Tab-separated table of C-alpha atoms in Angstrom:
chain	number	residue	atom	x	y	z
A	1	UNK	CA	-92.317	-132.564	109.392
A	2	UNK	CA	-89.110	-134.417	112.128
A	3	UNK	CA	-85.509	-134.261	111.352
A	4	UNK	CA	-83.707	-137.554	111.435
A	5	UNK	CA	-80.378	-137.234	112.082
A	6	UNK	CA	-77.298	-139.316	111.130
A	7	UNK	CA	-75.302	-141.411	113.662
A	8	UNK	CA	-72.425	-143.714	114.114
A	9	UNK	CA	-74.459	-146.611	115.609
A	10	UNK	CA	-77.494	-148.241	117.378
A	11	UNK	CA	-76.833	-150.529	120.361
A	12	UNK	CA	-78.926	-151.852	122.801
A	13	UNK	CA	-82.326	-154.323	123.304
A	14	UNK	CA	-85.781	-153.374	122.090
A	15	UNK	CA	-88.566	-155.621	121.521
A	16	UNK	CA	-91.123	-154.747	118.493
A	17	UNK	CA	-95.796	-153.984	118.343
A	18	UNK	CA	-97.006	-157.307	117.638
A	19	UNK	CA	-97.055	-159.157	115.035
A	20	UNK	CA	-100.000	-157.035	112.814
A	21	UNK	CA	-100.662	-160.156	110.499
A	22	UNK	CA	-101.189	-162.197	113.059
A	23	UNK	CA	-103.623	-158.932	115.256
A	24	UNK	CA	-105.871	-159.086	111.986
A	25	UNK	CA	-106.005	-162.535	112.061
A	26	UNK	CA	-106.688	-163.621	115.703
A	27	UNK	CA	-109.631	-160.026	115.396
A	28	UNK	CA	-111.178	-162.116	112.268
A	29	UNK	CA	-110.640	-165.892	114.019
A	30	UNK	CA	-112.919	-164.249	117.106
A	31	UNK	CA	-116.189	-163.100	115.293
A	32	UNK	CA	-116.351	-166.520	114.656
A	33	UNK	CA	-116.193	-167.837	118.602
A	34	UNK	CA	-118.632	-167.645	120.863
A	35	UNK	CA	-115.869	-168.145	123.425
A	36	UNK	CA	-113.190	-165.532	122.643
A	37	UNK	CA	-109.947	-164.908	121.351
A	38	UNK	CA	-107.758	-163.250	124.240
A	39	UNK	CA	-104.948	-162.696	123.171
A	40	UNK	CA	-101.353	-160.368	124.347
A	41	UNK	CA	-99.430	-157.692	123.071
A	42	UNK	CA	-101.810	-156.961	119.737
A	43	UNK	CA	-100.671	-154.542	117.151
A	44	UNK	CA	-101.176	-150.937	118.512
A	45	UNK	CA	-101.289	-150.278	114.644
A	46	UNK	CA	-104.562	-147.943	113.299
A	47	UNK	CA	-104.440	-150.833	110.434
A	48	UNK	CA	-105.176	-153.561	113.399
A	49	UNK	CA	-107.214	-150.354	115.952
A	50	UNK	CA	-109.406	-150.394	112.189
A	51	UNK	CA	-110.378	-154.231	112.363
A	52	UNK	CA	-111.236	-154.266	115.759
A	53	UNK	CA	-113.945	-150.760	115.223
A	54	UNK	CA	-115.335	-153.001	111.958
A	55	UNK	CA	-115.495	-156.114	114.185
A	56	UNK	CA	-117.538	-154.399	116.715
A	57	UNK	CA	-119.474	-152.579	114.014
A	58	UNK	CA	-120.609	-156.855	113.399
A	59	UNK	CA	-121.740	-157.339	116.917
A	60	UNK	CA	-118.435	-158.688	118.809
A	61	UNK	CA	-117.938	-157.931	122.590
A	62	UNK	CA	-113.539	-156.661	122.551
A	63	UNK	CA	-112.506	-156.250	125.447
A	64	UNK	CA	-108.548	-155.060	126.117
A	65	UNK	CA	-107.731	-155.250	129.651
A	66	UNK	CA	-103.337	-154.868	131.480
A	67	UNK	CA	-101.966	-155.063	134.684
A	68	UNK	CA	-102.588	-150.491	135.186
A	69	UNK	CA	-105.510	-150.646	133.418
A	70	UNK	CA	-107.872	-154.295	135.080
A	71	UNK	CA	-109.937	-154.355	132.065
A	72	UNK	CA	-111.957	-151.728	129.362
A	73	UNK	CA	-114.617	-152.403	126.665
A	74	UNK	CA	-112.899	-150.992	123.895
A	75	UNK	CA	-116.178	-148.509	122.765
A	76	UNK	CA	-113.602	-146.133	121.383
A	77	UNK	CA	-110.382	-148.514	121.319
A	78	UNK	CA	-107.429	-145.697	122.024
A	79	UNK	CA	-106.764	-147.605	125.446
A	80	UNK	CA	-104.142	-149.898	123.322
A	81	UNK	CA	-100.504	-148.321	124.000
A	82	UNK	CA	-98.462	-147.451	121.889
A	83	UNK	CA	-94.935	-148.471	124.134
A	84	UNK	CA	-96.408	-151.264	125.674
A	85	UNK	CA	-94.986	-154.998	124.872
A	86	UNK	CA	-95.719	-157.953	126.538
A	87	UNK	CA	-99.565	-159.093	127.618
A	88	UNK	CA	-99.886	-155.335	127.995
A	89	UNK	CA	-102.151	-154.825	125.319
A	90	UNK	CA	-104.273	-157.888	126.312
A	91	UNK	CA	-107.062	-158.072	123.689
A	92	UNK	CA	-110.262	-160.261	123.329
A	93	UNK	CA	-112.889	-160.475	120.404
A	94	UNK	CA	-115.829	-162.831	120.314
A	95	UNK	CA	-119.315	-162.981	119.308
A	96	UNK	CA	-121.754	-164.302	121.682
A	97	UNK	CA	-124.939	-164.115	120.217
A	98	UNK	CA	-123.128	-164.418	117.032
A	99	UNK	CA	-122.957	-161.294	114.376
A	100	UNK	CA	-125.307	-158.715	113.270
A	101	UNK	CA	-125.563	-156.292	110.017
A	102	UNK	CA	-123.788	-152.829	110.822
A	103	UNK	CA	-125.703	-150.103	111.218
A	104	UNK	CA	-123.407	-147.739	109.453
A	105	UNK	CA	-120.673	-148.563	106.106
A	106	UNK	CA	-117.941	-150.114	107.270
A	107	UNK	CA	-114.665	-148.915	107.054
A	108	UNK	CA	-111.740	-149.748	106.124
A	109	UNK	CA	-109.297	-147.426	106.804
A	110	UNK	CA	-105.976	-147.536	105.255
A	111	UNK	CA	-105.470	-151.173	105.398
A	112	UNK	CA	-105.677	-153.919	102.781
A	113	UNK	CA	-106.261	-155.908	105.368
A	114	UNK	CA	-109.024	-155.281	106.569
A	115	UNK	CA	-111.173	-154.998	103.920
A	116	UNK	CA	-109.863	-158.470	102.277
A	117	UNK	CA	-109.981	-159.900	105.342
A	118	UNK	CA	-114.077	-158.483	106.006
A	119	UNK	CA	-115.328	-160.132	102.161
A	120	UNK	CA	-114.171	-163.265	102.788
A	121	UNK	CA	-115.881	-163.474	107.049
A	122	UNK	CA	-118.929	-162.260	105.804
A	123	UNK	CA	-119.405	-163.981	102.705
A	124	UNK	CA	-119.581	-167.049	104.209
A	125	UNK	CA	-121.964	-166.464	107.132
A	126	UNK	CA	-125.725	-165.884	105.591
A	127	UNK	CA	-128.487	-163.623	104.846
A	128	UNK	CA	-125.405	-160.702	107.118
A	129	UNK	CA	-124.937	-158.243	104.682
A	130	UNK	CA	-122.381	-155.319	104.947
A	131	UNK	CA	-120.362	-152.253	102.778
A	132	UNK	CA	-117.596	-151.483	103.311
A	133	UNK	CA	-114.531	-148.918	102.057
A	134	UNK	CA	-112.369	-146.748	102.915
A	135	UNK	CA	-110.331	-144.062	102.694
A	136	UNK	CA	-108.697	-142.617	98.572
A	137	UNK	CA	-105.527	-144.749	99.060
A	138	UNK	CA	-107.492	-147.815	99.679
A	139	UNK	CA	-110.353	-147.442	96.712
A	140	UNK	CA	-107.865	-147.122	94.811
A	141	UNK	CA	-106.149	-151.118	95.596
A	142	UNK	CA	-107.741	-153.887	93.552
A	143	UNK	CA	-110.137	-156.211	95.187
A	144	UNK	CA	-111.263	-157.923	92.701
A	145	UNK	CA	-108.533	-160.207	93.496
A	146	UNK	CA	-110.618	-161.227	96.402
A	147	UNK	CA	-114.030	-161.360	94.803
A	148	UNK	CA	-113.052	-162.826	91.653
A	149	UNK	CA	-112.357	-166.285	93.773
A	150	UNK	CA	-115.475	-166.142	96.309
A	151	UNK	CA	-118.655	-165.018	93.295
A	152	UNK	CA	-117.138	-168.044	92.412
A	153	UNK	CA	-118.173	-169.819	95.319
A	154	UNK	CA	-121.766	-168.104	95.288
A	155	UNK	CA	-120.846	-165.163	97.312
A	156	UNK	CA	-123.052	-162.112	96.323
A	157	UNK	CA	-120.611	-158.930	95.969
A	158	UNK	CA	-120.717	-155.923	94.141
A	159	UNK	CA	-119.225	-152.357	93.810
A	160	UNK	CA	-117.055	-149.835	91.577
A	161	UNK	CA	-115.172	-152.118	88.440
A	162	UNK	CA	-117.750	-155.051	88.173
A	163	UNK	CA	-116.721	-155.388	92.399
A	164	UNK	CA	-112.563	-155.056	91.953
A	165	UNK	CA	-113.104	-151.605	93.652
A	166	UNK	CA	-113.817	-150.239	97.147
A	167	UNK	CA	-116.790	-149.530	98.285
A	168	UNK	CA	-118.242	-152.854	97.962
A	169	UNK	CA	-121.983	-154.446	99.364
A	170	UNK	CA	-121.912	-158.172	100.152
A	171	UNK	CA	-124.786	-160.609	101.364
A	172	UNK	CA	-122.957	-163.571	102.778
A	173	UNK	CA	-124.647	-166.674	101.605
A	174	UNK	CA	-123.865	-170.830	102.031
A	175	UNK	CA	-121.092	-171.104	99.667
A	176	UNK	CA	-120.086	-174.308	97.837
A	177	UNK	CA	-115.919	-174.324	98.554
A	178	UNK	CA	-114.185	-175.956	95.748
A	179	UNK	CA	-111.059	-175.594	94.910
A	180	UNK	CA	-108.845	-171.981	93.900
A	181	UNK	CA	-105.783	-171.300	91.595
A	182	UNK	CA	-104.970	-168.141	93.726
A	183	UNK	CA	-103.806	-165.585	90.010
A	184	UNK	CA	-101.189	-163.509	92.329
A	185	UNK	CA	-99.275	-164.730	95.656
A	186	UNK	CA	-101.360	-163.453	98.717
A	187	UNK	CA	-101.035	-164.257	102.083
A	188	UNK	CA	-104.311	-161.552	102.552
A	189	UNK	CA	-106.629	-163.157	98.958
A	190	UNK	CA	-105.549	-167.445	100.434
A	191	UNK	CA	-107.112	-165.884	104.292
A	192	UNK	CA	-110.202	-165.040	102.592
A	193	UNK	CA	-110.389	-167.622	101.248
A	194	UNK	CA	-110.560	-169.575	103.913
A	195	UNK	CA	-112.396	-167.758	106.187
A	196	UNK	CA	-115.363	-167.880	103.286
A	197	UNK	CA	-115.087	-172.220	102.938
A	198	UNK	CA	-115.300	-171.975	106.903
A	199	UNK	CA	-118.948	-172.236	107.109
A	200	UNK	CA	-119.092	-173.612	103.469
A	201	UNK	CA	-121.190	-176.504	102.039
A	202	UNK	CA	-117.706	-178.920	101.545
A	203	UNK	CA	-114.014	-178.274	101.703
A	204	UNK	CA	-112.416	-174.955	100.748
A	205	UNK	CA	-108.712	-175.554	98.969
A	206	UNK	CA	-106.715	-172.768	97.740
A	207	UNK	CA	-103.302	-173.280	95.788
A	208	UNK	CA	-100.562	-170.792	96.144
A	209	UNK	CA	-98.009	-170.030	92.730
A	210	UNK	CA	-95.755	-169.161	95.651
A	211	UNK	CA	-95.483	-169.916	99.080
A	212	UNK	CA	-96.838	-167.050	101.500
A	213	UNK	CA	-97.435	-166.070	104.635
A	214	UNK	CA	-99.075	-169.112	107.111
A	215	UNK	CA	-100.193	-167.127	109.464
A	216	UNK	CA	-103.996	-168.395	109.014
A	217	UNK	CA	-103.169	-171.572	107.832
A	218	UNK	CA	-100.784	-172.664	112.264
A	219	UNK	CA	-103.996	-170.396	113.416
A	220	UNK	CA	-106.260	-172.404	112.534
A	221	UNK	CA	-104.754	-175.357	113.392
A	222	UNK	CA	-103.526	-173.688	116.611
A	223	UNK	CA	-107.791	-173.283	116.913
A	224	UNK	CA	-108.644	-177.242	115.947
A	225	UNK	CA	-110.337	-176.309	112.794
A	226	UNK	CA	-109.402	-179.244	110.408
A	227	UNK	CA	-107.491	-178.056	108.076
A	228	UNK	CA	-104.639	-179.790	105.466
A	229	UNK	CA	-101.750	-178.355	103.455
A	230	UNK	CA	-99.194	-180.205	100.804
A	231	UNK	CA	-97.383	-177.948	99.660
A	232	UNK	CA	-98.632	-174.903	97.813
A	233	UNK	CA	-102.878	-176.548	98.351
A	234	UNK	CA	-104.185	-175.698	101.811
A	235	UNK	CA	-108.063	-177.183	102.237
A	236	UNK	CA	-109.885	-176.276	105.092
A	237	UNK	CA	-112.907	-178.342	106.210
A	238	UNK	CA	-116.627	-176.316	107.381
A	239	UNK	CA	-117.020	-175.901	110.439
A	240	UNK	CA	-119.765	-175.399	112.853
A	241	UNK	CA	-116.937	-174.298	115.645
A	242	UNK	CA	-114.409	-171.650	116.001
A	243	UNK	CA	-112.850	-172.833	119.649
A	244	UNK	CA	-111.439	-169.795	122.162
A	245	UNK	CA	-108.099	-169.590	122.614
A	246	UNK	CA	-105.290	-167.368	124.636
A	247	UNK	CA	-101.542	-166.601	124.141
A	248	UNK	CA	-99.216	-164.123	123.502
A	249	UNK	CA	-98.700	-162.491	119.630
A	250	UNK	CA	-95.429	-162.686	118.996
A	251	UNK	CA	-93.107	-159.174	117.823
A	252	UNK	CA	-94.227	-158.260	113.885
A	253	UNK	CA	-90.838	-159.078	112.123
A	254	UNK	CA	-91.965	-156.382	109.494
A	255	UNK	CA	-91.422	-154.102	112.949
A	256	UNK	CA	-87.581	-155.567	113.478
A	257	UNK	CA	-86.603	-155.457	109.979
A	258	UNK	CA	-85.909	-152.066	110.380
A	259	UNK	CA	-83.494	-152.005	112.279
A	260	UNK	CA	-81.932	-155.249	111.372
A	261	UNK	CA	-81.265	-151.970	108.334
A	262	UNK	CA	-80.469	-149.998	110.527
A	263	UNK	CA	-77.489	-152.174	112.690
A	264	UNK	CA	-76.393	-153.817	109.505
A	265	UNK	CA	-75.321	-150.378	107.842
A	266	UNK	CA	-74.183	-148.376	110.461
A	267	UNK	CA	-70.626	-148.880	112.190
A	268	UNK	CA	-70.450	-149.541	115.467
A	269	UNK	CA	-73.937	-151.072	116.189
A	270	UNK	CA	-74.723	-154.721	117.988
A	271	UNK	CA	-78.509	-154.753	118.770
A	272	UNK	CA	-81.170	-157.471	120.562
A	273	UNK	CA	-84.093	-157.152	119.143
A	274	UNK	CA	-85.895	-159.800	121.360
A	275	UNK	CA	-89.427	-161.462	120.564
A	276	UNK	CA	-89.791	-161.578	117.569
A	277	UNK	CA	-91.767	-163.574	115.067
A	278	UNK	CA	-89.206	-165.713	113.309
A	279	UNK	CA	-92.348	-167.751	111.226
A	280	UNK	CA	-89.620	-168.747	107.697
A	281	UNK	CA	-92.834	-167.109	105.598
A	282	UNK	CA	-92.024	-164.039	106.912
A	283	UNK	CA	-87.697	-163.796	107.288
A	284	UNK	CA	-86.886	-163.748	103.520
A	285	UNK	CA	-85.147	-160.798	104.566
A	286	UNK	CA	-82.571	-162.181	106.599
A	287	UNK	CA	-81.618	-165.671	104.413
A	288	UNK	CA	-81.099	-162.648	101.856
A	289	UNK	CA	-79.349	-160.444	104.045
A	290	UNK	CA	-77.809	-163.238	104.563
A	291	UNK	CA	-76.523	-164.166	101.598
A	292	UNK	CA	-75.154	-159.995	101.152
A	293	UNK	CA	-73.043	-160.512	104.322
A	294	UNK	CA	-75.055	-159.619	107.122
A	295	UNK	CA	-73.829	-160.741	110.780
A	296	UNK	CA	-76.917	-161.841	112.628
A	297	UNK	CA	-77.692	-165.241	114.734
A	298	UNK	CA	-80.786	-166.018	115.911
A	299	UNK	CA	-81.249	-167.656	120.002
A	300	UNK	CA	-84.442	-168.033	122.388
A	301	UNK	CA	-86.445	-169.256	120.210
A	302	UNK	CA	-90.464	-170.795	121.033
A	303	UNK	CA	-93.550	-171.149	120.483
A	304	UNK	CA	-96.743	-168.918	121.031
A	305	UNK	CA	-99.622	-169.716	119.579
A	306	UNK	CA	-97.890	-172.007	116.915
A	307	UNK	CA	-95.410	-169.336	116.445
A	308	UNK	CA	-92.357	-169.558	116.006
A	309	UNK	CA	-91.079	-166.740	118.300
A	310	UNK	CA	-86.754	-165.531	119.871
A	311	UNK	CA	-84.375	-162.590	120.174
A	312	UNK	CA	-82.059	-161.115	116.200
A	313	UNK	CA	-78.699	-159.988	117.685
A	314	UNK	CA	-77.230	-158.624	114.198
A	315	UNK	CA	-73.919	-156.905	114.562
A	316	UNK	CA	-73.054	-153.890	111.681
A	317	UNK	CA	-72.542	-155.731	108.753
A	318	UNK	CA	-70.398	-155.611	106.065
A	319	UNK	CA	-72.317	-156.298	102.660
A	320	UNK	CA	-72.446	-156.873	98.812
A	321	UNK	CA	-75.074	-156.412	96.351
A	322	UNK	CA	-77.049	-159.662	94.765
A	323	UNK	CA	-79.853	-160.680	93.146
A	324	UNK	CA	-83.601	-161.220	94.625
A	325	UNK	CA	-85.624	-164.023	91.982
A	326	UNK	CA	-89.209	-163.320	91.660
A	327	UNK	CA	-90.060	-166.546	93.723
A	328	UNK	CA	-88.127	-165.075	96.671
A	329	UNK	CA	-90.537	-161.822	97.434
A	330	UNK	CA	-93.811	-163.543	98.937
A	331	UNK	CA	-91.224	-164.073	102.059
A	332	UNK	CA	-90.558	-160.297	102.082
A	333	UNK	CA	-92.853	-158.899	99.647
A	334	UNK	CA	-93.075	-155.042	102.751
A	335	UNK	CA	-89.408	-155.076	103.771
A	336	UNK	CA	-88.684	-154.845	99.650
A	337	UNK	CA	-88.596	-151.464	100.898
A	338	UNK	CA	-85.767	-152.347	102.868
A	339	UNK	CA	-83.786	-153.545	100.674
A	340	UNK	CA	-83.485	-151.047	99.474
A	341	UNK	CA	-82.163	-148.550	102.168
A	342	UNK	CA	-79.389	-151.498	102.100
A	343	UNK	CA	-78.356	-152.193	98.913
A	344	UNK	CA	-77.085	-148.166	98.347
A	345	UNK	CA	-74.638	-149.794	101.366
A	346	UNK	CA	-74.021	-152.765	99.579
A	347	UNK	CA	-70.392	-152.997	97.180
A	348	UNK	CA	-71.897	-154.069	93.291
A	349	UNK	CA	-75.474	-154.216	91.886
A	350	UNK	CA	-78.417	-154.789	94.086
A	351	UNK	CA	-81.111	-156.216	91.126
A	352	UNK	CA	-84.717	-157.051	92.653
A	353	UNK	CA	-87.711	-158.362	89.973
A	354	UNK	CA	-90.613	-159.653	90.312
A	355	UNK	CA	-91.830	-156.634	92.590
A	356	UNK	CA	-94.943	-155.533	90.484
A	357	UNK	CA	-97.254	-156.055	93.286
A	358	UNK	CA	-95.235	-153.371	95.114
A	359	UNK	CA	-96.691	-151.232	92.475
A	360	UNK	CA	-100.225	-151.032	94.866
A	361	UNK	CA	-99.479	-150.410	98.270
A	362	UNK	CA	-100.516	-148.039	99.642
A	363	UNK	CA	-98.303	-146.145	97.352
A	364	UNK	CA	-96.697	-147.589	94.049
A	365	UNK	CA	-93.336	-148.828	96.126
A	366	UNK	CA	-91.329	-149.568	93.514
A	367	UNK	CA	-91.615	-145.574	92.021
A	368	UNK	CA	-91.684	-144.101	95.301
A	369	UNK	CA	-88.483	-144.618	96.921
A	370	UNK	CA	-87.505	-145.268	93.545
A	371	UNK	CA	-87.330	-140.849	94.421
A	372	UNK	CA	-86.772	-141.119	97.779
A	373	UNK	CA	-83.280	-142.459	97.405
A	374	UNK	CA	-82.296	-140.508	94.193
A	375	UNK	CA	-83.274	-137.809	96.873
A	376	UNK	CA	-80.663	-138.653	98.575
A	377	UNK	CA	-77.863	-139.650	95.954
A	378	UNK	CA	-78.485	-143.415	95.249
A	379	UNK	CA	-77.833	-144.907	92.843
A	380	UNK	CA	-81.351	-146.598	91.681
A	381	UNK	CA	-82.681	-147.686	88.378
A	382	UNK	CA	-86.135	-147.997	88.633
A	383	UNK	CA	-88.432	-151.016	86.192
A	384	UNK	CA	-91.554	-152.359	85.805
A	385	UNK	CA	-91.013	-154.273	88.581
A	386	UNK	CA	-87.843	-153.812	91.062
A	387	UNK	CA	-85.180	-152.460	90.671
A	388	UNK	CA	-81.760	-151.958	89.771
A	389	UNK	CA	-79.208	-150.669	92.286
A	390	UNK	CA	-75.725	-150.246	92.781
A	391	UNK	CA	-73.523	-149.291	95.832
A	392	UNK	CA	-71.780	-148.491	98.349
A	393	UNK	CA	-72.747	-145.347	97.332
A	394	UNK	CA	-72.482	-141.682	100.599
A	395	UNK	CA	-76.599	-140.604	100.810
A	396	UNK	CA	-76.608	-137.196	101.339
A	397	UNK	CA	-78.910	-135.682	103.743
A	398	UNK	CA	-82.047	-133.651	102.252
A	399	UNK	CA	-85.505	-132.487	102.430
A	400	UNK	CA	-87.864	-135.753	101.169
A	401	UNK	CA	-91.959	-136.852	101.442
A	402	UNK	CA	-93.193	-140.365	103.007
A	403	UNK	CA	-95.680	-140.819	100.386
A	404	UNK	CA	-98.253	-141.189	102.901
A	405	UNK	CA	-96.740	-144.735	102.924
A	406	UNK	CA	-95.559	-145.919	106.194
A	407	UNK	CA	-92.760	-147.792	105.146
A	408	UNK	CA	-91.567	-145.898	102.908
A	409	UNK	CA	-91.177	-143.667	105.993
A	410	UNK	CA	-89.456	-145.806	108.083
A	411	UNK	CA	-86.977	-147.039	105.399
A	412	UNK	CA	-85.954	-143.395	104.663
A	413	UNK	CA	-85.948	-142.807	107.628
A	414	UNK	CA	-83.850	-146.106	108.514
A	415	UNK	CA	-81.636	-144.782	105.340
A	416	UNK	CA	-81.201	-141.598	106.561
A	417	UNK	CA	-79.254	-143.013	109.905
A	418	UNK	CA	-75.776	-143.207	107.600
A	419	UNK	CA	-76.457	-139.896	105.584
A	420	UNK	CA	-74.216	-136.842	106.517
A	421	UNK	CA	-76.485	-134.397	107.169
A	422	UNK	CA	-79.428	-134.836	108.690
A	423	UNK	CA	-82.958	-135.561	106.596
A	424	UNK	CA	-85.793	-134.039	106.870
A	425	UNK	CA	-89.019	-135.894	106.621
A	426	UNK	CA	-92.278	-135.150	105.802
A	427	UNK	CA	-95.566	-136.290	106.352
A	428	UNK	CA	-94.516	-139.223	109.109
A	429	UNK	CA	-97.323	-139.556	111.182
A	430	UNK	CA	-97.592	-142.668	108.610
A	431	UNK	CA	-95.921	-144.722	110.776
A	432	UNK	CA	-99.008	-145.340	112.682
A	433	UNK	CA	-100.480	-147.254	109.928
A	434	UNK	CA	-98.711	-150.436	111.783
A	435	UNK	CA	-96.101	-148.725	114.060
A	436	UNK	CA	-97.291	-145.579	116.032
A	437	UNK	CA	-93.827	-145.762	118.499
A	438	UNK	CA	-91.348	-145.909	115.639
A	439	UNK	CA	-89.241	-142.860	115.753
A	440	UNK	CA	-89.769	-142.975	119.575
A	441	UNK	CA	-87.958	-146.506	119.686
A	442	UNK	CA	-84.866	-144.861	117.168
A	443	UNK	CA	-84.623	-141.439	120.126
A	444	UNK	CA	-84.215	-144.851	122.242
A	445	UNK	CA	-81.386	-146.103	120.640
A	446	UNK	CA	-79.865	-143.616	119.235
A	447	UNK	CA	-80.194	-141.536	122.239
A	448	UNK	CA	-76.904	-142.372	123.325
A	449	UNK	CA	-74.650	-142.741	120.872
A	450	UNK	CA	-72.265	-140.406	118.483
A	451	UNK	CA	-73.889	-138.949	116.056
A	452	UNK	CA	-71.604	-139.330	113.010
A	453	UNK	CA	-69.690	-135.617	111.713
A	454	UNK	CA	-71.214	-134.198	109.272
A	455	UNK	CA	-69.050	-133.450	106.105
A	456	UNK	CA	-68.117	-129.972	105.105
A	457	UNK	CA	-68.877	-129.145	101.020
């Protein structure tokens, strides 16, 4: 359990860990490269370490180097430092002899991205066999949205609930390609299909119902892989070689989002978040907060590995309620718990619809945030696919739980900054899944700011 005290504001400048989504994808594509892919600022979260562990079991060579320790073989992956940014946490992934059958089950832990991307990777490699499993939370998450399209391409996949739940066995083969219309807007599903198609017998096309994050497409193009994109349709063409490459991964926007909302809702804040990924498919939260009244600017834009990177400057803001529509959800799916927090501090009603995907994340995030924010005094109504939130509400402190979900834990921690008394958060250690240094950064940002005066009842 951790105690978080309310503050008047947060000020300063910070960096955030490398983008989690990009780190996963760089590692997976490195597994298809004999030359290798080297990336700086690799995510320090447990989910990305899990991907590296699975790839090592599949025969990949993985090394890490920085200016302090030189180059090391990542035997246990603990050399990835949670406080490092930039070209510390520089990781190289390559498979000079190709991938091999793992001796043991591949444990994806809590990471849905790891499991789903591995399904796509392994399905398209002839004769490669593996069993993919995960923790109890991941065992309950749907995999049929990935296995269905892969099986239609000719993949041999079987497991619980007719291939819809882990553990799943995969026997790779040369797949058929074809066109696949996605039933849900999911970048993980799209990426799994595109990965499987890289070694296919013809072009492979994924058609999305709505735009999702496009890191895979950007990275494939950056590496010279034949790919075309037109609207919601993305096509990859068979290739016998993934070139090597080297670049720096920008800071994770989903991690930066916690500080964006924290600065917006506290009264005396001005914050610079440097080297953040500002890919338009990821920054939907900024678009929604902008129409709610967020005061911010984007400065020093540049490119790294094909991705847009910039400094985001945020100031205390007077927010107003808004309506978030289903077509907006894919671009801010991971930030919706935070948007719920922001809505409690916005004048009027905020309504989120079309977010039923939140119910099959690490927790049922719709329910978890409704319960957590109600305990703090928020006026929030849970609906089947989102929330109706009435603000502006004075939040109280007290005791609440993370539900084992890293994004819920960090969102509630942000909410506590505007409370009238401290929050006691149970299960805070789950933040290591994506942002191990979150509470250290929180302490850094609040150590020189005035504690909010407690209101006596």
